[in-house]
Amino acid sequence: MTSNSSEQTTTIVIFGASGDLTRRKLIPSLCNLFCKGRLGPEVRIVGMARSNMTAQEFRDSLAQGLDASDNLGPDREEWTEFASRIHYCRGDVSSTGDLRGLEDALRSIESSGKPANRLYYLALAPSLYGPAVLNLGSTGMARETDCWRRVVIEKPFGSDLASAQELNKLVHSVFAEDQVFRIDHYLGKETVQNLLVFRFANTIFEPIWTRNYIDNVQITVFETEPVAGRAGYYDQAGVFRDMFQNHLLQLLTVVAMEPPSNFQADLLRNEKVKVLNAVRRITPASAAEIAIHAQYDGYLDEPGVPAGSRSPTYAAMRLDVDNWRWQGVPFYLRSGKALDEKRTEIVIQFRRPPHLMFPQDIGPNILAIQVQPDEGLHLEFQAKTPDGKMELRPVNLEFHYDDSFGGQAIPDAYERLLLDALNGDASLFTRSDEIEEAWEIMDPIIQGLAAPDAPLPSGYAIGSKGPEAADQFLAKDGRKWLHQYGRH
Ligand SMILES: NC(=O)c1ccc[n+]([C@@H]2O[C@H](COP(=O)([O-])OP(=O)(O)OC[C@H]3O[C@@H](n4cnc5c(N)ncnc54)[C@H](OP(=O)(O)O)[C@@H]3O)[C@@H](O)[C@H]2O)c1
């Protein structure tokens, strides 16, 4: 069921309403959508958590979060109008009785006479996804009659292939796949979507987007924050589960996929699944040949990190995509915490000219897609320096969102994704088979590097560029990590 008729209203139910995600991302994004007139006149938000508070206390806590968020805040009048649509219902999502109570509350809130669609957002710890879904099923709250029912599930979706399969099975026992929106907020970022436009709406790039012209692809997601305060979750996950299985593999699929015949959710996702399916599988025994891992100095002293933990906070790996387009082109992925900069970037290094007629050795062409910060694209090529002899120097063609769109603010990824979920467009959400393929790639790497006989994680200083092992890892292939393509 996909329609949003004017005869219907919509309720967004947020489970985990007193949490960080709701306060920092969901409410600011919904509020922005409301201020832009995109939320529809009859959308209301109902939060649920175990904390005891009134609707007004809930709204007040959200208003504080809004002040602290990166989003452009609404003015007081807009906030007051938006806040009047926010309700709160205390309850434990793992209690069937509490969900029945929520259903009664929803019916009374929705008593305008018009049928109400519902978007259930699970902003909960992953251990509660299962109980929440089962209770939505057993109370009849997932059943579609004359209105749609959808569920948004946050990451992480499973902690390995087996748990992801189990969770998919459980979710499908209540919701059909087209009701399920598994979120990976990286796909909601403007630059990631722009990569699809760049590749498939321009004729000049696609012909060179192959092994014939591309030497290697590098995908980097760097964070500056250490694990502070999140060690309980983070130590269980480590960087592979936290970043690679979802965000980095999603970025890889967008770079490597074939063009779908149109921008329809399933066609797009079919192409992404084909890429993941073509990623060369390895065994745990060979994990150390394609990946390195490291831990920042002092990680073991973070409160909540178990003594002797080997959980990596940094990793780099090489993946190969075994198909015609990408045969022999390595995809290097790296991500880490507590580094010297926050940066997400995709760098395409092209092949060198087959023959050099100039006396000077020159670097290859490079295309860098800056996902954050300062979203944009850079194309590096060689130019002759003016005057004098034949001397070449790399120069940059640059596109920056900020410059090209008159400083128009780039919306938070959640804004786009929430709107898509409300409109029933799953293009930027992960399908069940996609999640499972991604775990199938990551499982042997995680297992192999955690094995007792695997190399221990190397160290790196907080605020550094990462471990030397990462540079040595690429040097083994005769390559270097390409430096940041900031504004020139
Ligand atoms: N925060 C982020 O930026 C971010 C980013 C990406 C993904 N995520 C994912 O989003 C989810 C939520 O993250 P978060 O950072 O918001 O976590 P959080 O701050 O710990 O919030 C968890 C929420 O769940 C509620 N809760 C706990 N047990 C409950 C129960 N039995 N019934 C009903 N509500 C319950 C808590 O409130 P009470 O204690 O009042 O019940 C709280 O509102 C996680 O899966 C996380 O991995 C978060």
Coordinates of C-alpha atoms and ligand atoms in Angstrom, one line a residue:
M1 CA 0.0 0.0 0.0
T2 CA 1.7 3.2 -1.1
S3 CA -0.8 6.0 -1.4
N4 CA -1.0 9.0 0.8
S5 CA -4.5 10.3 0.0
S6 CA -5.8 13.6 1.3
E7 CA -8.5 11.6 2.9
Q8 CA -5.8 10.0 5.2
T9 CA -3.7 11.3 8.0
T10 CA -0.3 10.0 9.2
T11 CA 1.1 9.2 12.6
I12 CA 4.8 8.8 13.1
V13 CA 5.4 6.7 16.2
I14 CA 8.9 6.9 17.6
F15 CA 9.9 4.1 19.9
G16 CA 12.9 5.3 22.0
A17 CA 11.6 8.8 22.1
S18 CA 13.7 10.0 25.0
G19 CA 16.9 8.9 23.3
D20 CA 19.8 10.7 21.6
L21 CA 18.8 9.8 18.0
T22 CA 15.3 11.2 18.5
R23 CA 16.5 14.4 20.1
R24 CA 19.5 15.1 17.8
K25 CA 18.3 13.8 14.4
L26 CA 14.7 12.7 14.1
I27 CA 12.9 15.7 15.7
P28 CA 15.1 18.4 14.1
S29 CA 14.6 16.7 10.7
L30 CA 10.9 16.4 11.1
C31 CA 10.7 19.9 12.3
N32 CA 12.6 21.1 9.2
L33 CA 10.3 19.1 6.9
F34 CA 7.3 20.7 8.7
C35 CA 8.8 24.2 8.2
K36 CA 9.4 23.5 4.5
G37 CA 5.8 22.5 4.2
R38 CA 6.7 18.9 3.3
L39 CA 5.2 17.1 6.2
G40 CA 1.6 17.5 5.2
P41 CA -1.0 19.2 7.2
E42 CA -2.2 16.0 9.0
V43 CA 1.0 14.5 10.3
R44 CA 1.4 13.9 14.0
I45 CA 4.2 12.5 16.1
V46 CA 3.8 10.2 19.0
G47 CA 6.8 9.3 21.1
M48 CA 7.1 6.3 23.4
A49 CA 9.8 5.4 26.0
R50 CA 9.8 4.1 29.6
S51 CA 10.7 7.5 31.1
N52 CA 7.9 9.1 33.0
M53 CA 7.1 12.5 31.6
T54 CA 4.2 14.6 30.4
A55 CA 3.8 15.5 26.7
Q56 CA 4.8 19.1 27.6
E57 CA 8.0 17.8 29.4
F58 CA 8.7 15.7 26.3
R59 CA 8.3 18.7 24.0
D60 CA 10.5 20.9 26.2
S61 CA 13.3 18.3 26.1
L62 CA 13.0 18.1 22.3
A63 CA 13.2 21.9 22.1
Q64 CA 16.5 21.9 24.0
G65 CA 17.8 19.2 21.6
L66 CA 16.8 21.4 18.6
D67 CA 18.8 24.3 20.0
A68 CA 21.9 22.1 20.2
S69 CA 21.4 20.5 16.7
D70 CA 23.3 21.5 13.6
N71 CA 20.0 22.2 11.8
L72 CA 18.7 25.6 11.1
G73 CA 16.3 26.1 13.9
P74 CA 12.6 27.0 13.4
D75 CA 11.4 30.3 14.7
R76 CA 9.3 30.2 17.9
E77 CA 6.0 30.3 16.1
E78 CA 6.9 27.5 13.8
W79 CA 8.1 25.4 16.7
T80 CA 5.0 26.0 18.7
E81 CA 2.8 24.9 15.8
F82 CA 5.1 21.9 15.1
A83 CA 5.2 21.0 18.8
S84 CA 1.4 21.0 19.1
R85 CA 1.5 17.8 16.9
I86 CA 3.8 16.0 19.3
H87 CA 2.4 13.6 21.9
Y88 CA 4.0 11.2 24.4
C89 CA 2.9 7.8 25.7
R90 CA 4.9 6.2 28.4
G91 CA 5.6 2.5 27.9
D92 CA 7.9 -0.5 27.5
V93 CA 8.1 -1.7 24.0
S94 CA 8.7 -5.3 25.1
S95 CA 5.4 -5.3 27.0
T96 CA 2.3 -6.4 24.9
G97 CA 0.1 -4.6 27.5
D98 CA 1.9 -1.4 27.0
L99 CA 1.6 -1.6 23.2
R100 CA -2.1 -2.2 23.6
G101 CA -2.2 1.0 25.8
L102 CA -0.3 2.8 23.0
E103 CA -2.8 1.5 20.4
D104 CA -5.7 2.9 22.5
A105 CA -3.8 6.3 22.9
L106 CA -3.1 6.4 19.1
R107 CA -6.8 5.7 18.3
S108 CA -7.9 8.6 20.5
I109 CA -5.2 10.9 19.0
E110 CA -6.2 9.8 15.5
S111 CA -9.9 10.3 16.1
S112 CA -10.3 12.9 13.4
G113 CA -12.6 10.6 11.4
K114 CA -10.0 10.1 8.7
P115 CA -8.1 6.8 8.5
A116 CA -4.5 7.1 9.7
N117 CA -1.3 5.7 8.2
R118 CA 1.4 4.8 10.6
L119 CA 5.2 5.0 10.4
Y120 CA 6.8 3.1 13.3
Y121 CA 10.4 4.3 13.9
L122 CA 12.5 1.9 16.0
A123 CA 15.0 4.4 17.6
L124 CA 15.9 1.6 20.1
A125 CA 18.8 -0.5 21.1
P126 CA 19.1 -3.4 18.6
S127 CA 18.2 -6.0 21.2
L128 CA 14.7 -4.4 21.3
Y129 CA 14.0 -4.5 17.5
G130 CA 12.8 -8.1 17.8
P131 CA 10.4 -7.6 20.8
A132 CA 9.1 -4.3 19.3
V133 CA 8.3 -5.9 15.9
L134 CA 6.7 -9.0 17.5
N135 CA 4.5 -6.9 19.7
L136 CA 3.5 -4.7 16.8
G137 CA 2.4 -7.9 15.2
S138 CA 0.6 -9.5 18.1
T139 CA -1.4 -6.4 18.9
G140 CA -2.5 -6.1 15.3
M141 CA -0.7 -2.7 14.9
A142 CA 1.2 -3.8 11.8
R143 CA -1.9 -4.9 9.9
E144 CA -2.8 -2.9 6.8
T145 CA -6.5 -2.4 6.2
D146 CA -7.4 0.8 4.5
C147 CA -4.1 2.5 5.5
W148 CA -0.4 1.7 5.3
R149 CA 1.8 0.5 8.2
R150 CA 5.6 0.9 7.8
V151 CA 8.5 0.2 10.1
V152 CA 11.9 2.0 10.0
I153 CA 14.7 -0.1 11.6
E154 CA 17.9 1.6 12.6
K155 CA 21.4 0.2 12.2
P156 CA 23.0 -2.1 13.3
F157 CA 20.8 -4.7 11.6
G158 CA 22.3 -7.9 13.1
S159 CA 25.8 -8.5 14.3
D160 CA 26.7 -11.2 11.8
L161 CA 25.0 -13.1 8.9
A162 CA 23.2 -15.5 11.2
S163 CA 21.7 -12.9 13.4
A164 CA 20.8 -10.7 10.4
Q165 CA 19.0 -13.7 8.8
E166 CA 17.2 -14.4 12.1
L167 CA 16.1 -10.8 12.4
N168 CA 14.9 -10.6 8.8
K169 CA 12.9 -13.8 9.4
L170 CA 11.3 -12.3 12.5
V171 CA 10.6 -9.0 10.8
H172 CA 9.0 -10.8 7.8
S173 CA 6.8 -12.8 10.1
V174 CA 5.1 -9.4 10.9
F175 CA 5.8 -7.0 8.0
A176 CA 6.1 -7.6 4.3
E177 CA 9.4 -6.4 2.8
D178 CA 7.7 -3.4 1.2
Q179 CA 6.7 -2.2 4.6
V180 CA 10.2 -2.4 6.0
F181 CA 12.7 0.5 5.7
R182 CA 16.2 -0.4 7.0
I183 CA 18.1 2.8 7.4
D184 CA 21.7 3.5 6.5
H185 CA 21.8 7.3 6.8
Y186 CA 24.9 7.5 4.5
L187 CA 22.5 6.9 1.5
G188 CA 20.5 10.0 2.5
K189 CA 23.5 12.2 2.1
E190 CA 23.2 14.6 -0.8
T191 CA 26.7 13.9 -2.2
V192 CA 26.0 10.1 -2.2
Q193 CA 22.9 10.7 -4.2
N194 CA 24.8 13.1 -6.4
L195 CA 27.2 10.4 -7.2
L196 CA 24.3 8.6 -8.9
V197 CA 23.5 11.7 -10.9
F198 CA 27.1 12.3 -11.7
R199 CA 27.5 8.8 -13.1
F200 CA 24.1 8.3 -14.7
A201 CA 23.0 11.8 -15.9
N202 CA 26.2 12.7 -17.6
T203 CA 27.6 10.9 -20.6
I204 CA 31.2 11.9 -20.2
F205 CA 32.1 9.9 -17.0
E206 CA 30.3 6.6 -17.5
P207 CA 32.4 5.4 -20.4
I208 CA 35.6 5.8 -18.4
W209 CA 34.1 4.2 -15.3
T210 CA 35.7 0.8 -15.9
R211 CA 38.9 -1.2 -15.3
N212 CA 40.2 0.2 -18.6
Y213 CA 40.6 3.7 -17.1
I214 CA 40.4 3.3 -13.3
D215 CA 43.4 2.0 -11.4
N216 CA 41.9 1.8 -7.9
V217 CA 39.1 3.3 -5.7
Q218 CA 39.6 4.5 -2.2
I219 CA 36.8 5.0 0.3
T220 CA 37.6 6.8 3.6
V221 CA 35.3 7.4 6.6
F222 CA 37.3 9.1 9.3
E223 CA 36.0 10.3 12.7
T224 CA 37.7 12.5 15.3
E225 CA 35.7 11.3 18.4
P226 CA 37.0 8.5 20.5
V227 CA 34.4 6.0 21.8
A228 CA 33.8 8.0 24.9
G229 CA 30.6 7.0 26.6
R230 CA 29.7 4.4 24.0
A231 CA 32.3 1.7 24.9
G232 CA 29.6 -0.8 25.9
Y233 CA 28.2 -0.9 22.4
Y234 CA 31.4 -0.1 20.5
D235 CA 33.5 -2.8 22.0
Q236 CA 31.0 -5.4 21.0
A237 CA 30.8 -4.0 17.5
G238 CA 34.3 -2.7 16.6
V239 CA 34.9 -0.7 13.5
F240 CA 34.0 -3.5 11.0
R241 CA 30.5 -3.8 12.3
D242 CA 30.1 -0.2 13.1
M243 CA 31.3 1.2 9.8
F244 CA 32.3 -1.3 7.1
Q245 CA 29.3 -3.7 7.0
N246 CA 26.9 -0.8 6.4
H247 CA 28.3 2.7 5.4
L248 CA 31.5 1.7 3.6
L249 CA 29.9 -1.2 1.7
Q250 CA 26.9 1.1 0.8
L251 CA 29.3 3.7 -0.7
L252 CA 31.1 0.9 -2.6
T253 CA 27.9 -0.3 -4.2
V254 CA 27.0 3.2 -5.3
V255 CA 30.4 3.6 -7.0
A256 CA 30.4 0.2 -8.6
M257 CA 26.8 -0.6 -9.5
E258 CA 25.5 -0.8 -13.1
P259 CA 22.8 1.8 -14.2
P260 CA 19.3 0.5 -13.4
S261 CA 16.7 1.1 -16.2
N262 CA 15.0 3.7 -13.9
F263 CA 15.2 5.1 -10.5
Q264 CA 12.7 2.7 -9.0
A265 CA 13.5 1.3 -5.6
D266 CA 13.8 -2.4 -6.5
L267 CA 15.6 -1.9 -9.7
L268 CA 18.2 0.3 -7.9
R269 CA 18.6 -2.2 -5.1
N270 CA 18.9 -5.1 -7.5
E271 CA 22.0 -3.5 -9.0
K272 CA 23.4 -2.9 -5.5
V273 CA 22.9 -6.5 -4.5
K274 CA 24.6 -7.6 -7.7
V275 CA 27.7 -5.6 -6.7
L276 CA 27.8 -7.1 -3.2
N277 CA 27.3 -10.5 -4.7
A278 CA 30.3 -10.0 -7.0
V279 CA 32.6 -9.0 -4.1
R280 CA 35.2 -11.7 -3.8
R281 CA 34.6 -13.9 -0.7
I282 CA 37.5 -14.9 1.4
T283 CA 38.0 -17.4 4.2
P284 CA 38.8 -16.4 7.8
A285 CA 42.3 -17.9 7.3
S286 CA 43.1 -15.3 4.6
A287 CA 41.5 -12.3 6.3
A288 CA 44.9 -10.9 7.3
E289 CA 45.9 -10.8 3.7
I290 CA 43.2 -8.4 2.7
A291 CA 42.7 -6.3 5.9
I292 CA 44.6 -4.7 8.7
H293 CA 43.2 -3.6 12.1
A294 CA 44.4 -1.2 14.8
Q295 CA 43.3 0.3 18.1
Y296 CA 44.0 3.9 19.2
D297 CA 46.4 4.3 22.1
G298 CA 44.5 4.5 25.4
Y299 CA 41.4 2.6 24.1
L300 CA 41.8 0.0 26.7
D301 CA 41.7 2.7 29.4
E302 CA 38.3 4.0 28.2
P303 CA 35.6 3.3 30.8
G304 CA 33.6 0.2 29.9
V305 CA 36.3 -1.3 27.6
P306 CA 37.1 -4.9 28.9
A307 CA 40.7 -5.5 29.8
G308 CA 42.7 -6.9 26.9
S309 CA 40.0 -6.1 24.3
R310 CA 41.1 -6.6 20.7
S311 CA 38.2 -4.7 19.2
P312 CA 39.6 -2.6 16.4
T313 CA 38.9 1.1 16.2
Y314 CA 40.6 1.4 12.8
A315 CA 40.7 -0.9 9.9
A316 CA 41.7 -0.8 6.2
M317 CA 40.9 -3.5 3.6
R318 CA 41.1 -4.4 0.0
L319 CA 38.0 -5.8 -1.7
D320 CA 37.8 -7.0 -5.3
V321 CA 34.6 -6.9 -7.4
D322 CA 34.7 -9.9 -9.7
N323 CA 32.7 -8.7 -12.7
W324 CA 33.6 -7.4 -16.2
R325 CA 33.6 -3.8 -15.2
W326 CA 35.8 -4.0 -12.2
Q327 CA 38.1 -7.0 -12.7
G328 CA 41.5 -6.2 -11.3
V329 CA 40.5 -2.8 -9.8
P330 CA 41.0 -2.9 -6.0
F331 CA 38.6 -1.1 -3.8
Y332 CA 40.5 0.1 -0.7
L333 CA 38.3 0.9 2.3
R334 CA 39.4 2.5 5.5
S335 CA 37.7 3.9 8.6
G336 CA 38.8 4.8 12.1
K337 CA 38.0 6.7 15.3
A338 CA 40.0 9.3 17.2
L339 CA 41.8 10.6 14.1
D340 CA 43.0 14.1 13.2
E341 CA 39.9 14.9 11.0
K342 CA 36.3 14.1 10.3
R343 CA 36.1 13.2 6.6
T344 CA 34.2 11.0 4.3
E345 CA 35.6 10.8 0.8
I346 CA 35.6 8.6 -2.3
V347 CA 38.7 8.9 -4.4
I348 CA 38.9 7.4 -7.9
Q349 CA 42.5 7.1 -9.2
F350 CA 42.7 6.8 -12.9
R351 CA 45.4 4.9 -14.8
R352 CA 48.6 6.8 -15.9
P353 CA 48.9 7.7 -19.6
P354 CA 50.2 4.6 -21.4
H355 CA 53.2 6.5 -22.7
L356 CA 54.8 9.7 -21.4
M357 CA 56.1 12.0 -24.0
F358 CA 57.1 14.6 -21.4
P359 CA 60.4 14.4 -19.5
Q360 CA 58.7 14.9 -16.2
D361 CA 57.0 12.0 -14.3
I362 CA 53.4 12.9 -13.6
G363 CA 50.7 11.7 -11.3
P364 CA 47.4 10.1 -12.6
N365 CA 44.1 11.9 -12.9
I366 CA 42.1 11.8 -9.7
L367 CA 38.4 12.3 -9.1
A368 CA 37.6 12.9 -5.4
I369 CA 34.0 12.9 -4.2
Q370 CA 33.8 14.7 -0.8
V371 CA 30.8 13.4 1.1
Q372 CA 31.6 15.4 4.2
P373 CA 32.6 18.1 5.1
D374 CA 32.4 20.7 2.4
E375 CA 30.5 18.4 0.0
G376 CA 31.7 18.5 -3.5
L377 CA 33.8 17.0 -6.3
H378 CA 37.3 17.6 -7.4
L379 CA 38.9 16.5 -10.7
E380 CA 42.7 16.7 -10.7
F381 CA 44.5 16.8 -14.1
Q382 CA 47.8 18.0 -15.4
A383 CA 48.4 21.5 -16.9
K384 CA 51.4 23.3 -18.3
T385 CA 52.7 26.0 -16.0
P386 CA 52.6 29.3 -17.8
D387 CA 55.7 30.7 -19.5
G388 CA 59.1 29.0 -19.7
K389 CA 59.8 25.4 -20.4
M390 CA 57.4 22.4 -20.6
E391 CA 56.7 22.0 -16.9
L392 CA 53.6 20.2 -15.8
R393 CA 51.6 20.7 -12.6
P394 CA 48.4 19.1 -11.2
V395 CA 45.5 21.5 -11.1
N396 CA 41.9 21.1 -9.9
L397 CA 38.4 21.5 -11.3
E398 CA 36.2 21.9 -8.3
F399 CA 32.5 21.8 -7.6
H400 CA 31.3 22.7 -4.1
Y401 CA 27.7 22.6 -3.1
D402 CA 28.1 25.7 -1.1
D403 CA 29.3 27.8 -4.1
S404 CA 27.0 26.3 -6.8
F405 CA 23.7 26.4 -4.9
G406 CA 24.0 29.9 -3.3
G407 CA 24.9 28.7 0.1
Q408 CA 21.7 26.7 0.3
A409 CA 21.9 24.5 3.4
I410 CA 22.4 20.8 2.8
P411 CA 19.7 19.0 4.7
D412 CA 20.6 16.3 7.2
A413 CA 20.4 12.8 5.7
Y414 CA 17.5 11.9 8.1
E415 CA 15.4 14.6 6.5
R416 CA 15.4 13.0 3.1
L417 CA 15.1 9.5 4.5
L418 CA 12.1 10.3 6.7
L419 CA 10.3 11.9 3.8
D420 CA 11.1 8.9 1.6
A421 CA 9.7 6.5 4.2
L422 CA 6.6 8.6 4.5
N423 CA 6.2 8.5 0.7
G424 CA 6.9 4.8 0.6
D425 CA 10.0 5.2 -1.5
A426 CA 12.6 2.6 -0.4
S427 CA 15.3 3.4 -3.0
L428 CA 17.7 4.7 -0.3
F429 CA 16.9 2.0 2.2
T430 CA 18.6 -1.4 2.5
R431 CA 16.7 -4.5 1.4
S432 CA 16.9 -7.8 3.3
D433 CA 19.1 -9.6 0.7
E434 CA 21.5 -6.6 0.6
I435 CA 22.0 -6.7 4.4
E436 CA 22.7 -10.4 4.2
E437 CA 25.2 -10.1 1.3
A438 CA 27.0 -7.4 3.3
W439 CA 27.3 -9.6 6.3
E440 CA 28.4 -12.5 4.2
I441 CA 31.4 -10.4 3.0
M442 CA 32.3 -9.1 6.5
D443 CA 31.8 -12.2 8.6
P444 CA 35.0 -14.1 7.5
I445 CA 37.1 -10.9 7.8
I446 CA 35.8 -10.2 11.4
Q447 CA 36.2 -13.8 12.4
G448 CA 39.7 -14.1 10.8
L449 CA 41.1 -11.0 12.5
A450 CA 39.6 -12.0 15.9
A451 CA 41.1 -15.5 15.8
P452 CA 43.7 -16.2 18.5
D453 CA 46.4 -16.7 16.0
A454 CA 45.6 -13.5 14.0
P455 CA 47.9 -10.5 14.2
L456 CA 47.1 -8.2 17.1
P457 CA 45.7 -4.8 16.3
S458 CA 48.5 -2.3 15.9
G459 CA 48.4 1.1 17.7
Y460 CA 48.0 4.7 16.6
A461 CA 48.1 8.0 18.5
I462 CA 44.8 9.8 19.2
G463 CA 44.5 12.7 16.8
S464 CA 46.9 11.1 14.3
K465 CA 46.3 10.1 10.7
G466 CA 46.0 6.5 11.7
P467 CA 48.4 3.5 12.0
E468 CA 51.5 3.1 9.9
A469 CA 50.2 -0.4 9.2
A470 CA 47.6 1.2 6.9
D471 CA 50.3 2.9 4.7
Q472 CA 52.3 -0.3 4.6
F473 CA 49.2 -2.2 3.6
L474 CA 48.8 -0.1 0.5
A475 CA 52.5 0.0 -0.2
K476 CA 52.4 -3.8 -0.5
D477 CA 50.3 -3.2 -3.7
G478 CA 52.6 -0.4 -4.8
R479 CA 50.0 2.3 -4.0
K480 CA 49.5 5.2 -1.6
W481 CA 46.4 6.5 0.2
L482 CA 45.5 9.7 -1.6
H483 CA 45.5 12.8 0.5
Q484 CA 42.5 14.9 1.3
Y485 CA 41.1 16.9 -1.6
G486 CA 40.1 20.0 0.3
R487 CA 39.2 23.4 -1.2
H488 CA 42.1 24.8 -3.2
Ligands
LIG1 N1 22.3 8.4 18.2 C1 22.7 8.4 17.0 O1 23.2 9.4 16.4 C2 22.5 7.1 16.1 C3 23.0 7.1 14.8 C4 22.8 6.0 14.0 C5 22.1 4.9 14.6 N2 21.6 5.0 15.8 C6 20.8 3.8 16.3 O2 19.6 4.3 16.8 C7 19.1 3.5 17.9 C8 18.9 4.4 19.1 O3 20.1 5.1 19.4 P1 20.2 6.2 20.5 O4 21.5 6.8 20.4 O5 19.0 7.2 20.4 O6 20.1 5.4 21.9 P2 19.7 5.9 23.3 O7 20.0 7.4 23.5 O8 20.2 4.9 24.3 O9 18.1 5.9 23.4 C9 17.4 4.6 23.5 C10 15.9 5.0 23.8 O10 15.2 3.7 24.0 C11 14.4 3.9 25.1 N3 14.1 2.6 25.6 C12 15.0 1.7 26.2 N4 14.4 0.6 26.5 C13 13.1 0.7 26.2 C14 12.0 -0.1 26.3 N5 12.1 -1.4 26.8 N6 10.8 0.3 25.8 C15 10.7 1.6 25.2 N7 11.7 2.4 25.1 C16 12.9 2.0 25.6 C17 15.1 4.8 26.0 O11 14.3 5.5 26.9 P3 13.8 5.0 28.3 O12 15.0 4.6 29.1 O13 13.1 6.2 28.8 O14 12.9 3.9 28.1 C18 15.7 5.8 25.0 O15 14.7 6.7 24.6 C19 20.3 2.5 18.2 O16 19.9 1.3 17.5 C20 21.5 3.1 17.5 O17 22.4 2.1 17.1 C21 21.8 6.0 16.6

